[in-house]
Short mmCIF file of C-alpha atoms and ligand atoms in Angstrom, two decimals:
data_model
loop_
_atom_site.label_atom_id
_atom_site.label_comp_id
_atom_site.label_asym_id
_atom_site.label_seq_id
_atom_site.Cartn_x
_atom_site.Cartn_y
_atom_site.Cartn_z
CA MET A 1 -15.73 20.10 13.66
CA GLU A 2 -14.50 23.48 14.83
CA TYR A 3 -16.83 26.05 13.26
CA VAL A 4 -13.98 28.52 12.81
CA LYS A 5 -12.37 26.17 10.28
CA LEU A 6 -15.49 26.40 8.14
CA ILE A 7 -15.63 30.17 8.07
CA ASN A 8 -11.98 30.68 7.12
CA CYS A 9 -12.76 30.09 3.43
CA MET A 10 -12.96 33.44 1.64
CA ARG A 11 -14.21 31.77 -1.56
CA CYS A 12 -11.34 33.02 -3.71
CA GLY A 13 -11.29 29.85 -5.82
CA MET A 14 -7.49 29.49 -5.87
CA CYS A 15 -7.87 25.84 -4.86
CA LEU A 16 -10.15 24.93 -7.77
CA PRO A 17 -7.56 24.27 -10.50
CA HIS A 18 -5.68 21.98 -8.10
CA CYS A 19 -8.61 19.78 -7.11
CA PRO A 20 -8.70 16.51 -9.12
CA THR A 21 -12.47 16.05 -8.83
CA TYR A 22 -13.16 19.65 -9.87
CA LYS A 23 -10.82 19.29 -12.84
CA GLU A 24 -12.86 16.29 -13.97
CA THR A 25 -16.35 17.68 -13.39
CA PHE A 26 -16.16 21.50 -13.24
CA LEU A 27 -18.87 21.19 -10.59
CA GLU A 28 -18.73 23.57 -7.67
CA THR A 29 -20.07 20.79 -5.43
CA ALA A 30 -17.04 18.68 -6.39
CA SER A 31 -14.57 21.46 -5.51
CA PRO A 32 -12.86 22.26 -2.19
CA ARG A 33 -14.72 25.58 -1.97
CA GLY A 34 -18.04 23.85 -2.64
CA ARG A 35 -17.34 21.12 -0.10
CA VAL A 36 -16.48 23.64 2.61
CA ALA A 37 -19.70 25.56 1.77
CA LEU A 38 -21.77 22.36 1.97
CA MET A 39 -20.32 21.38 5.35
CA ARG A 40 -20.88 24.90 6.64
CA LYS A 41 -24.53 24.88 5.55
CA ILE A 42 -25.03 21.48 7.19
CA GLU A 43 -23.36 22.65 10.42
CA GLU A 44 -25.49 25.83 10.40
CA GLY A 45 -28.61 23.72 9.96
CA GLU A 46 -29.54 25.29 6.63
CA LEU A 47 -29.07 22.04 4.73
CA GLU A 48 -29.94 18.54 5.75
CA ALA A 49 -27.16 15.97 5.46
CA SER A 50 -28.97 14.03 2.73
CA GLU A 51 -27.41 11.00 1.03
CA ARG A 52 -26.86 13.13 -2.09
CA LEU A 53 -24.93 15.81 -0.21
CA LEU A 54 -22.86 13.19 1.57
CA GLU A 55 -22.14 11.59 -1.79
CA TYR A 56 -20.69 14.90 -3.05
CA LEU A 57 -18.46 15.01 0.01
CA SER A 58 -17.39 11.39 -0.33
CA LEU A 59 -16.11 12.07 -3.86
CA CYS A 60 -13.22 13.95 -2.21
CA LEU A 61 -9.95 11.98 -2.47
CA ASP A 62 -8.49 13.58 0.67
CA CYS A 63 -5.44 14.34 -1.45
CA GLN A 64 -5.05 17.76 0.24
CA ALA A 65 -3.88 19.49 -2.93
CA CYS A 66 -6.39 22.18 -1.93
CA ALA A 67 -4.54 22.79 1.34
CA THR A 68 -1.29 23.41 -0.54
CA ALA A 69 -3.03 25.94 -2.81
CA CYS A 70 -5.17 27.77 -0.23
CA PRO A 71 -3.81 31.15 0.95
CA CYS A 72 -6.03 31.02 4.07
CA GLY A 73 -4.83 27.68 5.40
CA VAL A 74 -8.14 25.94 4.70
CA ASN A 75 -7.69 22.18 4.35
CA ALA A 76 -10.92 21.03 2.73
CA GLY A 77 -9.72 17.42 2.38
CA GLU A 78 -8.90 17.09 6.07
CA MET A 79 -12.18 18.77 6.99
CA VAL A 80 -14.20 16.34 4.85
CA ALA A 81 -12.35 13.41 6.50
CA GLU A 82 -13.08 14.87 9.95
CA PHE A 83 -16.71 15.51 9.02
CA LYS A 84 -17.12 11.90 7.84
CA CYS A 85 -15.37 10.68 10.99
CA GLU A 86 -17.78 12.61 13.24
CA ARG A 87 -20.81 11.29 11.38
CA HIS A 88 -19.51 7.72 11.61
CA GLU A 89 -18.74 8.00 15.33
CA GLY A 90 -22.36 7.98 16.39
CA ARG A 91 -23.36 4.95 14.33
CA GLY A 92 -20.69 2.44 15.41
CA LEU A 93 -18.89 -0.03 13.16
CA SER A 94 -20.52 -2.46 10.76
CA VAL A 95 -19.68 -6.15 11.14
CA MET A 96 -17.24 -5.97 8.20
CA GLU A 97 -15.58 -2.78 9.51
CA ASP A 98 -15.23 -4.35 12.95
CA LEU A 99 -13.66 -7.42 11.39
CA VAL A 100 -11.13 -5.49 9.30
CA LEU A 101 -10.37 -2.53 11.57
CA ARG A 102 -10.42 -4.21 14.98
CA LYS A 103 -9.90 -7.93 14.46
CA LEU A 104 -7.44 -7.90 11.56
CA LEU A 105 -5.41 -4.71 11.08
CA PRO A 106 -4.15 -4.30 14.67
CA HIS A 107 -2.85 -7.90 14.66
CA PRO A 108 0.08 -8.33 12.25
CA ASP A 109 0.06 -12.14 12.67
CA ARG A 110 -3.58 -12.37 11.61
CA LEU A 111 -3.04 -9.94 8.77
CA GLU A 112 -0.15 -12.01 7.47
CA ALA A 113 -2.22 -15.19 7.79
CA ALA A 114 -5.02 -13.52 5.82
CA VAL A 115 -2.65 -12.71 2.95
CA ALA A 116 -1.19 -16.25 2.78
CA PRO A 117 -4.07 -17.68 0.63
CA MET A 118 -3.50 -14.85 -1.90
CA ARG A 119 0.15 -15.79 -2.14
CA ALA A 120 -0.85 -19.44 -2.69
CA TYR A 121 -3.37 -18.29 -5.32
CA GLN A 122 -0.57 -16.55 -7.22
CA ARG A 123 2.12 -19.16 -6.79
CA SER A 124 -0.06 -22.15 -7.64
CA GLY A 125 -0.79 -20.68 -11.08
CA LEU A 126 -4.47 -20.33 -10.22
CA GLN A 127 -4.32 -16.56 -10.71
CA LYS A 128 -3.20 -17.01 -14.34
CA ILE A 129 -6.04 -19.46 -15.02
CA VAL A 130 -8.64 -17.24 -13.32
CA ARG A 131 -7.47 -14.21 -15.30
CA SER A 132 -7.25 -15.98 -18.65
CA LEU A 133 -10.73 -17.46 -18.29
CA GLY A 134 -12.23 -14.13 -17.17
CA ILE A 135 -13.73 -15.82 -14.11
CA LEU A 136 -13.57 -12.60 -12.11
CA LYS A 137 -16.31 -11.11 -14.28
CA MET A 138 -18.70 -13.40 -12.42
CA PHE A 139 -17.91 -11.63 -9.12
CA PRO A 140 -18.88 -8.12 -7.95
CA PRO A 141 -16.71 -5.54 -9.81
CA ALA A 142 -14.95 -4.51 -6.57
CA ILE A 143 -13.48 -8.02 -6.21
CA GLY A 144 -12.11 -7.89 -9.76
CA ARG A 145 -10.55 -4.48 -9.15
CA MET A 146 -8.91 -5.57 -5.92
CA GLU A 147 -7.55 -8.71 -7.55
CA GLY A 148 -6.26 -6.71 -10.51
CA LEU A 149 -4.34 -4.34 -8.23
CA LEU A 150 -2.47 -7.13 -6.48
CA PRO A 151 1.15 -7.32 -7.68
CA GLU A 152 3.24 -10.43 -7.22
CA LEU A 153 3.54 -10.96 -3.49
CA PRO A 154 6.94 -11.64 -1.90
CA ALA A 155 7.61 -15.11 -0.51
CA ARG A 156 7.42 -13.78 3.06
CA PRO A 157 6.45 -10.45 4.64
CA LEU A 158 9.44 -8.38 5.71
CA ARG A 159 8.30 -8.43 9.35
CA ARG A 160 8.95 -12.18 9.31
CA THR A 161 12.43 -12.01 7.83
CA ILE A 162 14.02 -8.82 9.13
CA ASP A 163 16.11 -8.80 12.30
CA GLU A 164 14.79 -6.72 15.18
CA VAL A 165 18.13 -4.93 15.22
CA THR A 166 20.08 -4.32 12.00
CA PRO A 167 23.56 -3.11 12.97
CA ALA A 168 25.17 -0.02 11.49
CA VAL A 169 27.84 -0.60 8.88
CA GLY A 170 31.05 0.89 10.29
CA GLU A 171 30.95 3.37 13.12
CA GLU A 172 27.45 3.94 14.55
CA ARG A 173 26.22 7.51 14.02
CA GLY A 174 22.81 6.96 15.59
CA ARG A 175 19.88 4.65 16.28
CA VAL A 176 16.62 4.84 14.40
CA GLY A 177 13.35 2.97 14.76
CA PHE A 178 11.83 1.60 11.58
CA PHE A 179 8.06 1.72 11.25
CA LEU A 180 6.98 -1.13 8.97
CA GLY A 181 3.84 -0.16 7.09
CA CYS A 182 1.39 -3.07 6.72
CA VAL A 183 1.29 -2.94 2.90
CA MET A 184 5.00 -2.23 2.65
CA SER A 185 5.84 -5.32 4.71
CA LEU A 186 3.27 -7.58 3.04
CA VAL A 187 3.54 -6.44 -0.57
CA PHE A 188 6.59 -4.20 -1.07
CA SER A 189 9.00 -5.94 1.29
CA GLU A 190 11.89 -5.48 -1.16
CA ALA A 191 11.56 -1.69 -0.96
CA SER A 192 11.46 -1.72 2.84
CA TYR A 193 14.43 -4.07 2.94
CA ALA A 194 16.24 -1.51 0.77
CA THR A 195 15.26 1.25 3.23
CA VAL A 196 16.82 -0.60 6.15
CA GLN A 197 19.98 -1.40 4.17
CA LEU A 198 20.43 2.26 3.16
CA LEU A 199 20.09 3.42 6.77
CA SER A 200 22.53 0.78 7.93
CA ALA A 201 25.03 1.69 5.17
CA LEU A 202 24.94 5.29 6.39
CA GLY A 203 25.85 4.26 9.93
CA TYR A 204 22.48 3.90 11.61
CA THR A 205 21.53 0.98 13.79
CA VAL A 206 17.98 0.18 12.75
CA VAL A 207 15.53 -1.11 15.37
CA THR A 208 12.38 -2.70 13.92
CA PRO A 209 10.08 -3.71 16.80
CA LYS A 210 8.17 -6.72 15.51
CA ALA A 211 5.13 -6.08 17.71
CA GLN A 212 4.30 -2.76 16.03
CA LYS A 213 0.78 -2.30 14.73
CA CYS A 214 -0.88 -0.58 11.80
CA CYS A 215 -0.50 3.20 12.13
CA GLY A 216 -4.28 3.68 12.39
CA ALA A 217 -4.78 5.56 9.11
CA PRO A 218 -7.42 3.06 7.87
CA ASN A 219 -9.33 3.57 11.15
CA MET A 220 -9.24 7.33 10.63
CA LEU A 221 -10.51 6.90 7.05
CA ALA A 222 -13.39 4.76 8.24
CA GLY A 223 -14.28 7.13 11.08
CA ASP A 224 -13.08 4.70 13.78
CA ARG A 225 -11.46 7.19 16.12
CA GLU A 226 -11.29 4.76 19.02
CA GLY A 227 -9.34 2.25 16.88
CA LEU A 228 -6.98 5.00 15.74
CA LEU A 229 -6.25 6.11 19.31
CA GLU A 230 -5.64 2.53 20.42
CA ALA A 231 -3.11 2.03 17.61
CA ALA A 232 -1.41 5.34 18.43
CA ARG A 233 -1.11 4.58 22.14
CA PHE A 234 0.30 1.13 21.46
CA ASN A 235 2.93 2.30 18.98
CA VAL A 236 3.98 5.27 21.14
CA ASP A 237 4.58 2.96 24.14
CA LEU A 238 6.36 0.36 22.03
CA PHE A 239 8.86 2.76 20.46
CA ALA A 240 9.36 4.68 23.71
CA GLY A 241 11.15 1.59 25.04
CA HIS A 242 14.08 2.19 22.66
CA ASP A 243 16.49 5.09 22.66
CA LEU A 244 15.95 6.44 19.14
CA ASP A 245 17.06 9.53 17.22
CA PHE A 246 14.30 9.16 14.62
CA ILE A 247 11.38 6.93 13.81
CA VAL A 248 11.69 6.33 10.08
CA THR A 249 9.09 5.18 7.61
CA ASP A 250 9.13 4.62 3.86
CA CYS A 251 5.35 4.73 3.60
CA GLY A 252 3.92 8.20 2.89
CA GLY A 253 0.51 7.36 4.37
CA CYS A 254 1.98 5.97 7.60
CA GLY A 255 4.36 8.94 7.93
CA ALA A 256 1.53 11.46 7.62
CA GLU A 257 -0.51 9.64 10.29
CA LEU A 258 2.40 8.96 12.68
CA LYS A 259 3.39 12.64 12.64
CA LYS A 260 -0.12 13.44 13.92
CA TYR A 261 0.04 11.17 16.98
CA GLY A 262 0.79 14.16 19.21
CA HIS A 263 -2.36 15.85 17.91
CA HIS A 264 -4.50 12.70 18.20
CA LEU A 265 -3.34 12.05 21.78
CA ALA A 266 -3.37 15.70 22.83
CA GLY A 267 -1.71 16.31 26.19
CA ASP A 268 0.34 13.10 26.04
CA GLU A 269 4.01 14.14 26.08
CA ALA A 270 5.28 10.76 24.86
CA ALA A 271 2.94 10.95 21.84
CA ALA A 272 4.15 14.47 21.03
CA ALA A 273 7.79 13.31 21.31
CA PHE A 274 7.01 10.32 19.09
CA GLY A 275 5.38 12.53 16.43
CA ASN A 276 8.30 14.97 16.47
CA ARG A 277 10.75 12.14 15.87
CA VAL A 278 8.97 10.69 12.82
CA ARG A 279 10.79 11.18 9.50
CA ASP A 280 10.14 10.06 5.98
CA ILE A 281 13.12 8.04 4.74
CA SER A 282 13.94 10.77 2.19
CA GLN A 283 14.37 13.28 5.04
CA VAL A 284 16.95 11.12 6.82
CA LEU A 285 18.88 10.11 3.70
CA SER A 286 19.04 13.75 2.59
CA LEU A 287 20.98 14.60 5.75
CA HIS A 288 23.86 12.55 4.35
CA GLY A 289 23.73 13.40 0.63
CA ASP A 290 27.50 13.82 0.12
CA GLU A 291 28.28 10.56 1.89
CA LEU A 292 25.59 8.71 -0.03
CA ARG A 293 26.81 10.08 -3.37
CA GLU A 294 30.24 8.53 -2.74
CA LYS A 295 28.69 5.10 -2.23
CA LEU A 296 26.47 5.11 -5.32
CA THR A 297 27.37 3.46 -8.62
CA PRO A 298 26.02 4.32 -12.10
CA LEU A 299 22.46 3.37 -12.94
CA PRO A 300 21.69 4.16 -16.58
CA LEU A 301 17.93 4.67 -16.36
CA THR A 302 15.47 7.39 -17.32
CA VAL A 303 13.21 8.11 -14.39
CA THR A 304 10.50 10.51 -13.32
CA TYR A 305 9.14 11.10 -9.81
CA HIS A 306 5.47 11.16 -8.76
CA ASP A 307 4.84 13.01 -5.48
CA PRO A 308 2.50 10.98 -3.28
CA CYS A 309 -0.17 13.27 -1.76
CA HIS A 310 0.70 12.02 1.73
CA ILE A 311 4.31 13.09 1.22
CA ALA A 312 4.02 16.33 -0.78
CA HIS A 313 0.75 17.83 0.46
CA CYS A 314 0.46 16.26 3.93
CA GLN A 315 4.15 16.39 4.94
CA GLY A 316 5.48 19.14 2.65
CA ILE A 317 8.31 16.93 1.37
CA ARG A 318 9.15 17.68 -2.28
CA GLN A 319 12.82 18.47 -2.73
CA GLU A 320 14.36 15.59 -0.76
CA PRO A 321 13.31 12.70 -3.06
CA ARG A 322 14.34 14.67 -6.16
CA SER A 323 17.72 15.63 -4.67
CA LEU A 324 18.37 12.00 -3.73
CA LEU A 325 17.63 10.78 -7.25
CA LYS A 326 20.01 13.39 -8.63
CA LEU A 327 22.83 11.83 -6.56
CA VAL A 328 22.69 8.64 -8.61
CA PRO A 329 25.29 8.71 -11.40
CA GLY A 330 23.87 8.01 -14.83
CA LEU A 331 20.26 8.50 -13.80
CA ASP A 332 18.37 10.73 -16.22
CA CYS A 333 15.73 12.45 -14.02
CA ARG A 334 12.88 14.04 -15.93
CA GLU A 335 10.42 16.31 -14.15
CA LEU A 336 6.81 15.17 -14.34
CA ALA A 337 4.11 17.72 -15.18
CA GLU A 338 1.63 18.10 -12.31
CA ALA A 339 3.86 15.72 -10.35
CA ASP A 340 1.95 16.32 -7.12
CA ALA A 341 -1.49 15.63 -8.62
CA CYS A 342 -3.21 12.62 -7.06
CA CYS A 343 -3.02 9.29 -8.95
CA GLY A 344 -6.55 8.32 -7.87
CA SER A 345 -5.53 5.60 -5.43
CA ALA A 346 -6.43 7.39 -2.16
CA GLY A 347 -6.74 4.46 0.24
CA THR A 348 -9.73 2.39 -0.86
CA TYR A 349 -11.08 5.16 -3.13
CA ASN A 350 -10.00 3.27 -6.28
CA ILE A 351 -12.28 0.39 -5.19
CA GLU A 352 -15.15 2.49 -3.86
CA LYS A 353 -15.24 5.17 -6.57
CA PRO A 354 -13.79 3.37 -9.60
CA GLU A 355 -15.10 5.77 -12.22
CA MET A 356 -13.61 8.94 -10.73
CA SER A 357 -10.45 7.10 -9.73
CA ASP A 358 -9.93 5.98 -13.33
CA ARG A 359 -10.46 9.50 -14.66
CA VAL A 360 -7.91 10.93 -12.24
CA LEU A 361 -5.52 8.09 -13.04
CA SER A 362 -5.76 8.67 -16.81
CA ARG A 363 -4.40 12.20 -16.43
CA LYS A 364 -1.51 10.93 -14.36
CA ILE A 365 -0.67 8.20 -16.87
CA ALA A 366 -0.68 10.71 -19.74
CA THR A 367 1.80 12.98 -17.96
CA ILE A 368 4.06 10.04 -17.08
CA LYS A 369 4.06 8.82 -20.68
CA ALA A 370 4.91 12.30 -21.89
CA THR A 371 8.21 12.23 -19.99
CA GLY A 372 9.41 9.16 -21.89
CA ALA A 373 10.74 7.72 -18.61
CA GLU A 374 11.39 3.99 -18.33
CA VAL A 375 10.82 4.04 -14.59
CA LEU A 376 8.31 5.89 -12.45
CA VAL A 377 9.63 6.48 -8.94
CA THR A 378 7.36 7.12 -5.98
CA SER A 379 7.20 6.29 -2.27
CA ASN A 380 3.75 5.36 -1.08
CA PRO A 381 2.21 1.87 -1.28
CA GLY A 382 -1.17 3.12 -2.55
CA CYS A 383 0.50 4.94 -5.46
CA LEU A 384 2.75 1.93 -6.11
CA LEU A 385 -0.25 -0.41 -6.36
CA GLN A 386 -2.30 1.91 -8.54
CA LEU A 387 0.49 2.95 -10.89
CA LYS A 388 2.15 -0.46 -11.19
CA LYS A 389 -1.03 -1.94 -12.57
CA ALA A 390 -1.84 0.94 -14.92
CA LEU A 391 1.70 1.41 -16.25
CA ALA A 392 2.21 -2.32 -16.83
CA GLU A 393 -0.65 -2.12 -19.32
CA GLU A 394 0.98 0.68 -21.34
CA THR A 395 3.04 0.13 -24.49
CA PRO A 396 5.91 0.15 -23.80
CA PRO A 397 5.28 -0.65 -20.13
CA VAL A 398 6.77 1.70 -17.55
CA ARG A 399 8.36 0.11 -14.48
CA VAL A 400 7.42 1.46 -11.06
CA MET A 401 9.94 1.53 -8.23
CA HIS A 402 10.04 2.87 -4.70
CA LEU A 403 12.63 5.61 -4.16
CA THR A 404 14.67 3.38 -1.84
CA GLU A 405 14.72 0.55 -4.39
CA VAL A 406 16.37 2.88 -6.91
CA LEU A 407 18.94 4.10 -4.40
CA HIS A 408 19.66 0.62 -3.11
CA ARG A 409 20.04 -0.72 -6.67
CA SER A 410 22.68 1.95 -7.22
CA LEU A 411 24.30 1.17 -3.85
CA SER A 412 24.52 -2.58 -4.53
CA PRO A 413 24.22 -3.16 -8.28
CA ARG A 414 23.01 -6.58 -9.38
S1 SF4 B 501 -10.59 26.85 0.34
FE1 SF4 B 501 -8.98 28.41 0.32
S2 SF4 B 501 -8.34 28.57 -1.82
FE2 SF4 B 501 -10.32 27.49 -1.81
S3 SF4 B 501 -11.84 29.08 -2.07
FE3 SF4 B 501 -11.61 28.83 0.13
S4 SF4 B 501 -10.04 30.32 0.74
FE4 SF4 B 501 -9.92 30.13 -1.49
S1 SF4 B 502 -8.66 16.90 -0.81
FE1 SF4 B 502 -8.28 16.76 -3.02
S2 SF4 B 502 -10.21 16.01 -3.88
FE2 SF4 B 502 -10.67 16.74 -1.79
S3 SF4 B 502 -11.31 18.86 -2.04
FE3 SF4 B 502 -9.09 18.92 -1.66
S4 SF4 B 502 -8.13 18.90 -3.68
FE4 SF4 B 502 -10.28 18.25 -3.96
#
């Protein structure tokens, strides 16, 4: 960790009202300012990195709302992630981490094979029986939470069904690469299918290299820098083989990580070029707003938009998704209070820190309900998983859709 980053904090406290864990606890140690102070004391040798101190740091969601609020450019969330990464580096990977991060995630075929039993569990009716009998209560709570988050899986992952090249409709205006996020392909394939169709309808030829690997964000989260760099190098080389205007993703988490490839592989020109070409889908669609408006048909729905942290705070994208929704005739768009506050999903945080995750989620649900919207729109798989489950349990339930699903529904009404 660069020491200069730690001393930039002038302790003004402007980040405090924006930090989800501070809002829940009012504890300085659970605030961005407190976390920066703790890391500084540890780095200066004044405090020992005890389990308790590390626990305070690990309560951070890495939502980066603090970075948006800080006038000095301090990014406490990123610094905590970096700090955890450095501490992990020395100790190597556990057997389970090695299995997931090295043997599973970088191999899409294996990942898809691992999900197949879950699909069978749902489709055979076993899931209904297990849930109705409360069998999951006999397992560790984390298993029950993971199972509860799982929405209905598509028949096949998108990577298996999509063509490597989807031609442009009409005259080609450009070629884009599509980065298939692991969860988007496995769980939210309909939304990613919609993404590709929208790009194609606007005149882009969409190239989806099937060999692409996980973006490496889970490796970064777990402190596996080597795994992250391997994923970055592989994806940079793979996409470099195609002549692309942009590399598009509809996954906020992937987009935030892919844009940092140039930083991760410092000095590598191809990685820098790759990072500069990455766009969130909302950024590309917004370039063609007038054209898109002409293609859209009425969709009489009341919607509200939740800003995923990885899109609003990490990539600074706020206006584009809202402007796109406003193009849809008949759509009643209601602004969500604290729309860019974290929903508590944060990677595997909702499994590892269930109590804090639920507290953060409750605030989000209350603001969504207050809008009276029938549909919550967002664009990150973690948020989709977390909010789909919670909002399905509300009365009346609120549907959750990816931004591209809404636009595609309006483009090709069913
Ligand atoms: S992190 Fe930034 S906003 Fe928060 S106390 Fe320090 S300088 Fe102020
Ligand atoms: S990243 Fe989020 S949870 Fe962590 S310190 Fe910043 S605002 Fe708080």
